[in-house]
PDB file of C-alpha atoms in Angstrom:
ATOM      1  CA  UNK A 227       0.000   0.000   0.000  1.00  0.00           C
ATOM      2  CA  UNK A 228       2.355   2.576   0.601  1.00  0.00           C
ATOM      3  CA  UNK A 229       4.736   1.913  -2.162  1.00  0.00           C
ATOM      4  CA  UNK A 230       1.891   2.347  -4.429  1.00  0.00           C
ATOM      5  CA  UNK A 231       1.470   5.938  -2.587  1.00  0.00           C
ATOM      6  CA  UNK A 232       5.073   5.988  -3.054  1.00  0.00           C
ATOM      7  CA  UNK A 233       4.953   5.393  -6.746  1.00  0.00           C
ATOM      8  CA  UNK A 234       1.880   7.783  -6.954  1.00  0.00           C
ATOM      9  CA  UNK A 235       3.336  10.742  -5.515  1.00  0.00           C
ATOM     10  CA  UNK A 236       2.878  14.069  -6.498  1.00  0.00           C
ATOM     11  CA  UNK A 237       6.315  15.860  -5.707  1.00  0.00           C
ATOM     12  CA  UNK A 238       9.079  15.303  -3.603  1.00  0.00           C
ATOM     13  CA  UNK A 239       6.766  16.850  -0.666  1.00  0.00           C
ATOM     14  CA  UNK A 240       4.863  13.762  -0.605  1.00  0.00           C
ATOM     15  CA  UNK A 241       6.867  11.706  -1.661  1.00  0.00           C
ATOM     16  CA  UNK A 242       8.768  12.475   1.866  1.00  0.00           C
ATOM     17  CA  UNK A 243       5.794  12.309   3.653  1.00  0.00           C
ATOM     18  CA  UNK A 244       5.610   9.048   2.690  1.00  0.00           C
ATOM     19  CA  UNK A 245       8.893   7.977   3.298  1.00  0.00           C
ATOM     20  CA  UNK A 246       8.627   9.115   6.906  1.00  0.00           C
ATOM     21  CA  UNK A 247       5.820   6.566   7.619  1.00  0.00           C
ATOM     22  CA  UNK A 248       8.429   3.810   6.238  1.00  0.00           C
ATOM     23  CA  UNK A 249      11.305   5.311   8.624  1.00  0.00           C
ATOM     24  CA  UNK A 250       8.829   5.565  11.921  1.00  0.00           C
ATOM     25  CA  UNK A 251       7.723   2.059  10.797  1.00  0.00           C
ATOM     26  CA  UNK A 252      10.761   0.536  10.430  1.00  0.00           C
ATOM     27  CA  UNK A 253      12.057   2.364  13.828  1.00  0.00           C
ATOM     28  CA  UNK A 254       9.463   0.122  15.754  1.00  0.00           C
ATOM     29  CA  UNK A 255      10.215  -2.953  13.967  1.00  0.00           C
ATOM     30  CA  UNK A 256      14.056  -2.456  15.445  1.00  0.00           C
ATOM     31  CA  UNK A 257      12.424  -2.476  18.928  1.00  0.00           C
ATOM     32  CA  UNK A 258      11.036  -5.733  18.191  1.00  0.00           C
ATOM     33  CA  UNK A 259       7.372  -4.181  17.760  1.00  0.00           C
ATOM     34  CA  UNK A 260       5.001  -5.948  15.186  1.00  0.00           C
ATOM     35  CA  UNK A 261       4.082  -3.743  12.640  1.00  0.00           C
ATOM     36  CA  UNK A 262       1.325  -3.264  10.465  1.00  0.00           C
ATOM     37  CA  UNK A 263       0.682  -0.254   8.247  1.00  0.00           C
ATOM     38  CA  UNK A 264      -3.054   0.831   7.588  1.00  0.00           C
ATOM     39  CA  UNK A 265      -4.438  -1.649   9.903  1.00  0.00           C
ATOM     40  CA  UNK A 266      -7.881  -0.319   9.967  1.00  0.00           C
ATOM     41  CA  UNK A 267      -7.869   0.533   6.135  1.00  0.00           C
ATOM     42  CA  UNK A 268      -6.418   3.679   4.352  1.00  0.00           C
ATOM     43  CA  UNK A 269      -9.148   6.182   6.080  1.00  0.00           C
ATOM     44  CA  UNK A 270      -7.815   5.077   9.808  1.00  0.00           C
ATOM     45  CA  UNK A 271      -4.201   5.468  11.574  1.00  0.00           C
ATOM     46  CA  UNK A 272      -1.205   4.960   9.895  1.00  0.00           C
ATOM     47  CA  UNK A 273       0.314   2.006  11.468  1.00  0.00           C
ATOM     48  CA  UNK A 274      -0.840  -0.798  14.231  1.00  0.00           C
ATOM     49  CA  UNK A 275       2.195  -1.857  16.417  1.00  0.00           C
ATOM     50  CA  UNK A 276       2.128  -4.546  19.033  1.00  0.00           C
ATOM     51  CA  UNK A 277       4.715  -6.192  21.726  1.00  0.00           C
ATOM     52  CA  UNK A 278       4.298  -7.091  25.580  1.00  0.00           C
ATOM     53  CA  UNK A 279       0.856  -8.243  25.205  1.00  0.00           C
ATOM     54  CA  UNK A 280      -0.673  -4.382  24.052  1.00  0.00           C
ATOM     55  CA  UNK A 281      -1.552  -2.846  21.162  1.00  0.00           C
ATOM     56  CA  UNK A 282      -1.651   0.804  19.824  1.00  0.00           C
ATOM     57  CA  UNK A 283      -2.075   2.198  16.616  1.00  0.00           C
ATOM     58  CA  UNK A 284       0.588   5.504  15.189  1.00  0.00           C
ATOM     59  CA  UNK A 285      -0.547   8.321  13.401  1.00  0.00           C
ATOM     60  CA  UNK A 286       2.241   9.949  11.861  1.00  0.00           C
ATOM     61  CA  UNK A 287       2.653  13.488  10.290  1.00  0.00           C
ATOM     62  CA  UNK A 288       5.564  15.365   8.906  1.00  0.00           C
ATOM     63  CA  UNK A 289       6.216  19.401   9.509  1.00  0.00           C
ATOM     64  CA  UNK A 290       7.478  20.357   6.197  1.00  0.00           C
ATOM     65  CA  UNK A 291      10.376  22.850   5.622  1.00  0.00           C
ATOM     66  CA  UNK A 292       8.685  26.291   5.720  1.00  0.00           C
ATOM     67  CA  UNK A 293      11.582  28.312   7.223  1.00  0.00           C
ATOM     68  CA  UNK A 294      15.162  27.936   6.630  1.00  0.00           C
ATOM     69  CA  UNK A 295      16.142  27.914  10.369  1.00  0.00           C
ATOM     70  CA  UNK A 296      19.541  29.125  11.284  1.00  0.00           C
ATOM     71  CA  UNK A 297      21.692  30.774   9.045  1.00  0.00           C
ATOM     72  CA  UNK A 298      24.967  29.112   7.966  1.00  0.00           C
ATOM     73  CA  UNK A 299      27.738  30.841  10.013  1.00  0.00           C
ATOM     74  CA  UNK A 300      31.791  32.039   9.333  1.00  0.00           C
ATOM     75  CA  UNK A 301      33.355  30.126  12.593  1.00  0.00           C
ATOM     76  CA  UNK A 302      36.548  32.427  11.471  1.00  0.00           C
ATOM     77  CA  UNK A 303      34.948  35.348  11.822  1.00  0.00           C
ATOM     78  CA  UNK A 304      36.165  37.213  15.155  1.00  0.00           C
ATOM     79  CA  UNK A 305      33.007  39.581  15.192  1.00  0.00           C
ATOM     80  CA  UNK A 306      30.842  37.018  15.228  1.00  0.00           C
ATOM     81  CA  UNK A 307      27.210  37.675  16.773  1.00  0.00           C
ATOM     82  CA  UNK A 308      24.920  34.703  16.930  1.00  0.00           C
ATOM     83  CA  UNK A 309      21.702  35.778  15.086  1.00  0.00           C
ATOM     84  CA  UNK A 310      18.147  35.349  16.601  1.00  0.00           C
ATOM     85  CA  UNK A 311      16.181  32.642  14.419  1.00  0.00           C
ATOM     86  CA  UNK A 312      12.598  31.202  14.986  1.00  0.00           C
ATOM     87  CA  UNK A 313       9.474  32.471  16.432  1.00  0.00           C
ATOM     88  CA  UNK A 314       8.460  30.196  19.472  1.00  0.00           C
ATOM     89  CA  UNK A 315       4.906  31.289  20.050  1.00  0.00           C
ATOM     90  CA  UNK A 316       3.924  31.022  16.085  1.00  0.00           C
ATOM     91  CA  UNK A 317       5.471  27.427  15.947  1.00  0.00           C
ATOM     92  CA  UNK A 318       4.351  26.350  18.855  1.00  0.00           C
ATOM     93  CA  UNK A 319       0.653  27.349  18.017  1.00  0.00           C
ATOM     94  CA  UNK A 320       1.405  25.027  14.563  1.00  0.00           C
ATOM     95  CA  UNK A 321       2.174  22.196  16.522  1.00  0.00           C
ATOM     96  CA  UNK A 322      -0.708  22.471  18.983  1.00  0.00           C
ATOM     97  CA  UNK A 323      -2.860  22.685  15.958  1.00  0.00           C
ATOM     98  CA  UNK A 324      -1.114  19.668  14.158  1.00  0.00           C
ATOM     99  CA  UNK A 325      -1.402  17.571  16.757  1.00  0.00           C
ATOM    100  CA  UNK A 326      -4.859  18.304  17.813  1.00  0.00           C
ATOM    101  CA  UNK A 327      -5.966  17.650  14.419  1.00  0.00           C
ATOM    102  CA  UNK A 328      -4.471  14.312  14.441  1.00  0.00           C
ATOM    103  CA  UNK A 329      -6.675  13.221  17.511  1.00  0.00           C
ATOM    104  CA  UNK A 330      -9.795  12.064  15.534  1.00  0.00           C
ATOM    105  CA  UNK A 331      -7.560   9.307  14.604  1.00  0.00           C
ATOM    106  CA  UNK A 332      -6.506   8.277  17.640  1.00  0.00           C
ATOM    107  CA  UNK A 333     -10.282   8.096  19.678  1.00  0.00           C
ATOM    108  CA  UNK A 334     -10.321   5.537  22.044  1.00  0.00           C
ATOM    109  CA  UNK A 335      -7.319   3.650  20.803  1.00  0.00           C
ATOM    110  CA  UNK A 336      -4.054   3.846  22.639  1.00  0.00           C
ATOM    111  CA  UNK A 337      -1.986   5.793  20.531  1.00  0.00           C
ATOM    112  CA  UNK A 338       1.442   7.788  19.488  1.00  0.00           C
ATOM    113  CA  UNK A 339       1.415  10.556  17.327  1.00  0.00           C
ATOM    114  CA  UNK A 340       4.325  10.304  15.736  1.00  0.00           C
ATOM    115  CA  UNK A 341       6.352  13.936  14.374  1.00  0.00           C
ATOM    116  CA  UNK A 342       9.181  13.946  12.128  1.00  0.00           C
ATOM    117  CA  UNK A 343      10.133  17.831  11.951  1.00  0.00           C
ATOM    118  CA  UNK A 344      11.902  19.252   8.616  1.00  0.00           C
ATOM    119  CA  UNK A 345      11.112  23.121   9.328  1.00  0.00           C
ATOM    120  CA  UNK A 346      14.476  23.807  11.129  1.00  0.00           C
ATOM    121  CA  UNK A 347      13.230  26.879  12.598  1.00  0.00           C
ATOM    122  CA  UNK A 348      11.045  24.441  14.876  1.00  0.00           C
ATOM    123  CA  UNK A 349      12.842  22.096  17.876  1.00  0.00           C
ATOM    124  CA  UNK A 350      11.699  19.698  20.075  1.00  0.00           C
ATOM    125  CA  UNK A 351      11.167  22.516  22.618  1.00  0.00           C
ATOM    126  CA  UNK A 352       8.379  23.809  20.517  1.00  0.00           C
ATOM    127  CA  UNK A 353       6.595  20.416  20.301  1.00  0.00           C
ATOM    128  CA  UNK A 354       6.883  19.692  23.725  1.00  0.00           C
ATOM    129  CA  UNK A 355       5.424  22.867  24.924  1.00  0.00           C
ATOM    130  CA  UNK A 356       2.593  22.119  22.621  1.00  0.00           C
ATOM    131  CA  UNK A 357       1.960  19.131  24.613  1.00  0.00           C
ATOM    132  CA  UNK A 358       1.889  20.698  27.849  1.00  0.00           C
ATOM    133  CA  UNK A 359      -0.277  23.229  26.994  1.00  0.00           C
ATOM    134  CA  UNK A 360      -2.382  20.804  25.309  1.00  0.00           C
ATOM    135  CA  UNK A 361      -2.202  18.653  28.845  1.00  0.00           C
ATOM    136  CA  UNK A 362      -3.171  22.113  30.755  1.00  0.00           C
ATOM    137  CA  UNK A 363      -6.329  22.717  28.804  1.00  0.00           C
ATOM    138  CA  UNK A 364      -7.750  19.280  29.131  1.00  0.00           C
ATOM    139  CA  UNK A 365      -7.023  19.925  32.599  1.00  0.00           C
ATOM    140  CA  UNK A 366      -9.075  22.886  32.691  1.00  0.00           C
ATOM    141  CA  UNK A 367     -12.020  21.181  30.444  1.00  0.00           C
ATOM    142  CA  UNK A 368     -11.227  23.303  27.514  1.00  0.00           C
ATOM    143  CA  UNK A 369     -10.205  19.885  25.302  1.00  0.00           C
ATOM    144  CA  UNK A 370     -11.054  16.461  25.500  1.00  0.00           C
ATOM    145  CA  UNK A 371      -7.828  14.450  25.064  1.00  0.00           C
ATOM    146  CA  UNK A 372      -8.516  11.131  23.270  1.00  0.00           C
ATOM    147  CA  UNK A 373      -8.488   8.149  26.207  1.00  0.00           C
ATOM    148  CA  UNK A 374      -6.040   6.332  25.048  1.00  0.00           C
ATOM    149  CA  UNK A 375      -3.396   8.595  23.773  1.00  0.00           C
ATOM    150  CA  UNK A 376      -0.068   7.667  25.340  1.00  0.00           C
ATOM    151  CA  UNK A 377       2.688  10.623  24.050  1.00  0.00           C
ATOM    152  CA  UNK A 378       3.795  12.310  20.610  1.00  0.00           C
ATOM    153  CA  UNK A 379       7.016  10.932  19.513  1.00  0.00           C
ATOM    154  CA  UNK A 380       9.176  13.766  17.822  1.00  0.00           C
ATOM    155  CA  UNK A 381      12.037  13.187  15.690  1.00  0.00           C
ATOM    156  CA  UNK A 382      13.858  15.722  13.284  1.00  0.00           C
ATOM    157  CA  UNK A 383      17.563  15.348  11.705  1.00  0.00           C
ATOM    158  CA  UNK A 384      19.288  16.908  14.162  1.00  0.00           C
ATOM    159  CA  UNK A 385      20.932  14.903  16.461  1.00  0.00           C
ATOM    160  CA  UNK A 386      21.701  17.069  20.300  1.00  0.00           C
ATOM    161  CA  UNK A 387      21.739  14.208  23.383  1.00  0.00           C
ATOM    162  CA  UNK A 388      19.292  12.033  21.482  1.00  0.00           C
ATOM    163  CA  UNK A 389      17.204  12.416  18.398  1.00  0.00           C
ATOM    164  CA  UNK A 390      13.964  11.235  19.732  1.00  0.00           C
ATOM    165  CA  UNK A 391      11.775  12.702  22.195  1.00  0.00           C
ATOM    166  CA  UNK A 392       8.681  11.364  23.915  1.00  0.00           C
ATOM    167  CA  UNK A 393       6.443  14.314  24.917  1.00  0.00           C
ATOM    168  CA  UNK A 394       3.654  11.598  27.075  1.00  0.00           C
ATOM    169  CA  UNK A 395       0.228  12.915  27.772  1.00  0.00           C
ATOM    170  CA  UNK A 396      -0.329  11.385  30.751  1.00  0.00           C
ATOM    171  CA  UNK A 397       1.821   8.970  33.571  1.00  0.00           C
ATOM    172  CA  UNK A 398       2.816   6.569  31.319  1.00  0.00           C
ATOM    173  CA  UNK A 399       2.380   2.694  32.961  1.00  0.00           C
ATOM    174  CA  UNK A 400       4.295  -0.293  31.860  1.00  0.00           C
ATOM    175  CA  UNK A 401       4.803  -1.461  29.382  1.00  0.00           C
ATOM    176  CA  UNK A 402       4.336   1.897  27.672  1.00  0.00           C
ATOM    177  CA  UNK A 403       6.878   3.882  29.989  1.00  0.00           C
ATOM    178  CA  UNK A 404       9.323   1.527  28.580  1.00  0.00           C
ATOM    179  CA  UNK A 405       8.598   2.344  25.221  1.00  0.00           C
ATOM    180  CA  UNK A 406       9.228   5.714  25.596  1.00  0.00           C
ATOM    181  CA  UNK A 407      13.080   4.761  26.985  1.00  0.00           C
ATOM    182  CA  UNK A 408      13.498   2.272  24.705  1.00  0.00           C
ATOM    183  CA  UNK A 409      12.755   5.180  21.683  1.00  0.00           C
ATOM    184  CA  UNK A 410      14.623   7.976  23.227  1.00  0.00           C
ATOM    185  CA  UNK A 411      17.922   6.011  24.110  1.00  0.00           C
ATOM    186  CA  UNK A 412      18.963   5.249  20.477  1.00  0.00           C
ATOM    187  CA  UNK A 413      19.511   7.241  17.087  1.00  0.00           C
ATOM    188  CA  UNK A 414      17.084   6.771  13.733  1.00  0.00           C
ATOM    189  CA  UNK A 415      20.421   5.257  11.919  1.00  0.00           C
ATOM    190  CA  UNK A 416      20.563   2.990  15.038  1.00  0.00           C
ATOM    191  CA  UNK A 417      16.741   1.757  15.353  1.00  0.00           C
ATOM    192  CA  UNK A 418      16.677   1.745  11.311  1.00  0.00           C
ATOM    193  CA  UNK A 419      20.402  -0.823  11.460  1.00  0.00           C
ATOM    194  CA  UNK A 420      18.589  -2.973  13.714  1.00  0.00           C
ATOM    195  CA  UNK A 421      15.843  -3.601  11.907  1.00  0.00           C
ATOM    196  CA  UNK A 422      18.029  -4.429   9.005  1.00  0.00           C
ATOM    197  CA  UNK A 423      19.917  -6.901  11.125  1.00  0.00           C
ATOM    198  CA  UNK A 424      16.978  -8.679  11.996  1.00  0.00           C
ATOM    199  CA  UNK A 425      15.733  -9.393   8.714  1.00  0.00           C
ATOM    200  CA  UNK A 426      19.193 -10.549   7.768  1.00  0.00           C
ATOM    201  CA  UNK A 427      19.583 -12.710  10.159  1.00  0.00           C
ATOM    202  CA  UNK A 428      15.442 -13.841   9.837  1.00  0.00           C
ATOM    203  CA  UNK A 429      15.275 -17.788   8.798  1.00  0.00           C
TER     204      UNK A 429
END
C-alpha cells in the first residue's frame, strides 16, 4: 500500500511524507514491535504496532520545511554575533494545531502521534510545549484528550543528546513507559540498522 502511494506521488513533498511513515515504521520494527501499516484501512491510523501483550495504533505526520532555520555561520569570523532565528509562540501554536488535528484518529485507541520535523526553525522545545499546553487545557475542560493517547514521539535530523523525544500525555504505565526509553535512548540510523539486522539474520 504505501509503495503504491510511493509510486503515486505528487512531488518530492509527498513523496517524503511518505517515506517518513516507512522510517517511523521501520524504527518500531528495530524495537522488536510488530508492525502493520493501515491496519484499519487507508481512512484510519497509519500504522498498528504490538509487543508485551498491548496494542496501539501511530498516526504519523511530517512538519514540512517552511523556514530555513539558522543561518549558515563564518566560525573564522572574530566579530561574530549569533543571530536570533525562529518564532516560538507562532510554531508552537502550529504544533498544537497539528497535533490536535491528528486526535480524531486516535479516539479511544491507545496511541502515538508520531512527528518527524523538517522546518528547522522548529525544535523539540516547541513540540513539547505544545503538549503541555495541550495537557493544561484538558485539565481545565477546555479539550477532550482522546483516552487512550499515550505521548507524541518527535524526531527531526538533528541529532543534540538524542534524536527522539517522547512528549507523554499522561503517567505513562508499563509497558508503555518503557517504550518511551526504549525510543529515546537510540539514534534513527541505530533503530533503522537494527531492523536491518533482523531481517538478515530472519530464517
Amino acid at each position: 500500500k504505501v509503495f503504491g502511494r510511493i509510486a503515486s506521488a505528487v512531488d518530492q513533498e509527498q513523496l517524503a511524507d511518505y517515506l517518513v511513515e516507512i522510517q517511523y515504521a521501520l524504527i518500531f520494527a528495530g524495537l522488536g514491535f510488530e508492525v502493520e501499516f493501515e491496519p484499519s484501512g487507508s481512512k484510519g491510523p497509519d500504522l498498528g504496532i504490538a509487543r508485551d501483550g498491548q496494542q496501539a495504533i501511530v498516526e504519523i505526520m511530517r512538519f514540512r520545511k517552511i523556514y530555513p532555520g539558522p543561518p549558515m555561520l563564518d566560525l573564522s569570523d572574530e566579530n561574530l554575533i549569533l543571530p536570533a532565528y525562529g518564532n516560538p509562540p507562532r510554531d508552537i501554536r502550529k504544533a498544537f494545531e497539528k497535533i490536535l488535528a491528528k486526535f480524531p484518529q486516535v479516539e479511544s485507541q491507545q496511541g502515538i502521534i508520531a512527528i518527524w520535523n523538517d522546518d528547522e526553525d522548529l525544535e523539540e522545545a516547541e513540540t513539547g510545549t505544545a503538549v503541555s499546553d495541550i495537557r493544561n487545557d484538558a485539565g481545565k475542560g477546555i479539550l477532550s484528550l482522546p483516552s487512550g493517547l499515550l505521548f507524541v514521539l518527535y524526531g527531526s535530523k538533528w541529532i543534540g543528546n538524542k534524536q527522539l523525544y517522547c512528549f507523554p500525555f499522561r503517567r505513562l504505565d508499563q509497558p508503555y513507559q518503557a517504550w518511551k526509553t526504549e525510543l529515546e535512548m537510540a539514534m534513527v540510523s541505530d533503530h533503522i540498522r537494527r531492523t536491518l539486522s533482523l531481517s538478515t539474520n530472519a530464517p
